[in-house]
């Protein structure tokens, strides 16, 4: 078990060292790549050229003559208000959901007040009588409730 842990530690250290060497190698190669570019396209020269020669806007020597006859003033006809434009039902999306229905008034019919119709259910309508509740000794016992 101890040997296994030591092997794992050594493997981890070697892997970390190898990773560091790879990163350093890539860094050195990247620096060499920057130096090997042709002198005409070098980044340093391009940056220096931009700093040494500030860009100035060129002045335009040509003037543009604007003739008022090139522009036509247009006028539009007055808009007319049509009937459908003021119809609220066309623009009220939810009106179809809130329409109220008118129902006829309910009427009392003869069978509703005829007692013979409801005698079938009379067995369910019996009134039950219960005995009166009584207070027992254990309900008021101090020993039972003060423990």
Short mmCIF file of C-alpha atoms in Angstrom, two decimals:
data_model
loop_
_atom_site.label_atom_id
_atom_site.label_comp_id
_atom_site.label_asym_id
_atom_site.label_seq_id
_atom_site.Cartn_x
_atom_site.Cartn_y
_atom_site.Cartn_z
CA UNK A 1 0.00 0.00 0.00
CA UNK A 2 2.83 2.36 0.90
CA UNK A 3 4.65 1.53 -2.33
CA UNK A 4 1.49 2.20 -4.33
CA UNK A 5 1.13 5.69 -2.77
CA UNK A 6 4.78 6.49 -3.47
CA UNK A 7 4.40 5.42 -7.11
CA UNK A 8 1.31 7.58 -7.48
CA UNK A 9 3.12 10.60 -5.99
CA UNK A 10 6.11 10.10 -8.28
CA UNK A 11 3.88 9.74 -11.33
CA UNK A 12 2.01 12.93 -10.46
CA UNK A 13 5.27 14.86 -10.02
CA UNK A 14 6.63 13.60 -13.35
CA UNK A 15 3.41 14.52 -15.12
CA UNK A 16 3.47 18.05 -13.64
CA UNK A 17 7.14 18.48 -14.64
CA UNK A 18 6.41 17.30 -18.18
CA UNK A 19 3.50 19.73 -18.47
CA UNK A 20 5.70 22.63 -17.33
CA UNK A 21 8.37 21.72 -19.90
CA UNK A 22 5.78 21.59 -22.70
CA UNK A 23 4.40 25.03 -21.76
CA UNK A 24 7.91 26.53 -21.64
CA UNK A 25 8.78 25.01 -25.00
CA UNK A 26 5.67 26.50 -26.60
CA UNK A 27 6.48 29.87 -25.09
CA UNK A 28 10.06 29.85 -26.50
CA UNK A 29 8.82 28.78 -29.94
CA UNK A 30 6.25 31.58 -29.93
CA UNK A 31 8.97 34.14 -29.18
CA UNK A 32 11.16 32.81 -32.01
CA UNK A 33 8.20 32.96 -34.38
CA UNK A 34 7.73 36.67 -33.66
CA UNK A 35 11.40 37.37 -34.51
CA UNK A 36 11.38 35.35 -37.72
CA UNK A 37 8.72 37.45 -39.49
CA UNK A 38 9.97 39.41 -42.49
CA UNK A 39 11.20 42.89 -41.69
CA UNK A 40 8.69 44.52 -44.04
CA UNK A 41 5.73 43.13 -42.12
CA UNK A 42 7.15 43.20 -38.60
CA UNK A 43 4.80 44.14 -35.82
CA UNK A 44 7.32 46.53 -34.27
CA UNK A 45 7.80 48.46 -37.51
CA UNK A 46 4.07 48.64 -38.10
CA UNK A 47 3.52 50.03 -34.61
CA UNK A 48 6.35 52.56 -35.00
CA UNK A 49 4.97 53.67 -38.37
CA UNK A 50 1.60 54.33 -36.83
CA UNK A 51 3.11 56.34 -33.97
CA UNK A 52 5.55 58.38 -36.08
CA UNK A 53 3.06 59.27 -38.79
CA UNK A 54 -0.20 60.42 -37.22
CA UNK A 55 -3.10 60.26 -39.62
CA UNK A 56 -4.49 63.65 -40.54
CA UNK A 57 -7.80 64.08 -42.30
CA UNK A 58 -7.44 65.17 -45.89
CA UNK A 59 -9.27 68.33 -46.82
CA UNK A 60 -11.74 68.13 -49.64
CA UNK A 61 -11.17 70.62 -52.39
CA UNK A 62 -14.49 69.96 -54.14
CA UNK A 63 -17.63 71.74 -53.08
CA UNK A 64 -21.05 70.34 -53.61
CA UNK A 65 -23.57 72.71 -55.00
CA UNK A 66 -27.05 72.10 -53.71
CA UNK A 67 -29.87 73.30 -55.89
CA UNK A 68 -33.27 73.77 -54.31
CA UNK A 69 -34.94 72.52 -57.48
CA UNK A 70 -33.66 69.02 -56.76
CA UNK A 71 -36.00 68.76 -53.79
CA UNK A 72 -39.74 68.43 -54.23
CA UNK A 73 -42.02 69.33 -51.37
CA UNK A 74 -44.65 66.65 -51.11
CA UNK A 75 -47.96 66.96 -49.37
CA UNK A 76 -50.17 64.08 -48.37
CA UNK A 77 -53.91 63.92 -48.48
CA UNK A 78 -55.74 64.21 -45.18
CA UNK A 79 -56.65 60.85 -43.68
CA UNK A 80 -60.31 60.00 -43.44
CA UNK A 81 -61.81 58.28 -40.43
CA UNK A 82 -63.81 55.23 -41.46
CA UNK A 83 -66.46 53.37 -39.49
CA UNK A 84 -64.36 50.24 -38.88
CA UNK A 85 -61.62 52.36 -37.32
CA UNK A 86 -63.87 53.40 -34.44
CA UNK A 87 -65.53 50.02 -33.90
CA UNK A 88 -64.33 48.85 -30.47
CA UNK A 89 -65.30 45.24 -31.11
CA UNK A 90 -62.66 44.93 -33.84
CA UNK A 91 -59.84 45.97 -31.53
CA UNK A 92 -60.99 44.40 -28.27
CA UNK A 93 -59.41 40.94 -28.42
CA UNK A 94 -60.92 39.74 -25.16
CA UNK A 95 -64.46 40.86 -25.81
CA UNK A 96 -65.41 37.45 -27.18
CA UNK A 97 -64.46 35.84 -23.87
CA UNK A 98 -66.37 38.23 -21.67
CA UNK A 99 -69.75 38.14 -23.37
CA UNK A 100 -72.47 37.66 -20.79
CA UNK A 101 -75.31 35.33 -21.61
CA UNK A 102 -78.84 36.16 -20.65
CA UNK A 103 -80.72 33.22 -19.17
CA UNK A 104 -84.40 32.93 -18.62
CA UNK A 105 -85.67 33.33 -15.07
CA UNK A 106 -86.10 30.10 -13.15
CA UNK A 107 -89.67 28.99 -12.58
CA UNK A 108 -91.10 26.90 -9.77
CA UNK A 109 -92.78 23.82 -11.17
CA UNK A 110 -95.41 21.59 -9.57
CA UNK A 111 -93.17 18.56 -9.07
CA UNK A 112 -90.76 20.69 -7.08
CA UNK A 113 -93.27 21.32 -4.32
CA UNK A 114 -95.01 17.93 -4.39
CA UNK A 115 -94.07 16.03 -1.20
CA UNK A 116 -94.74 12.65 -2.73
CA UNK A 117 -91.82 13.20 -5.12
CA UNK A 118 -89.34 13.40 -2.24
CA UNK A 119 -90.73 10.67 0.05
CA UNK A 120 -88.21 8.25 -1.45
CA UNK A 121 -85.45 10.04 0.39
CA UNK A 122 -87.29 10.43 3.66
CA UNK A 123 -85.23 7.69 5.39
CA UNK A 124 -82.13 9.87 5.03
CA UNK A 125 -83.77 12.85 6.62
CA UNK A 126 -84.44 11.34 10.05
CA UNK A 127 -83.21 13.42 12.95
CA UNK A 128 -80.94 11.54 15.33
CA UNK A 129 -81.04 12.20 19.01
CA UNK A 130 -77.92 11.82 21.07
CA UNK A 131 -77.55 11.38 24.77
CA UNK A 132 -76.38 14.32 26.76
CA UNK A 133 -72.64 14.48 27.48
CA UNK A 134 -71.62 14.00 31.08
CA UNK A 135 -68.56 15.20 32.92
CA UNK A 136 -66.53 12.32 34.37
CA UNK A 137 -64.09 12.37 37.30
CA UNK A 138 -60.93 11.74 35.28
CA UNK A 139 -61.67 14.83 33.16
CA UNK A 140 -61.20 17.12 36.14
CA UNK A 141 -58.49 15.17 38.00
CA UNK A 142 -55.54 17.38 39.07
CA UNK A 143 -53.25 14.35 39.33
CA UNK A 144 -53.80 13.38 35.71
CA UNK A 145 -53.35 16.82 34.19
CA UNK A 146 -50.54 18.20 36.38
CA UNK A 147 -47.88 15.61 35.69
#
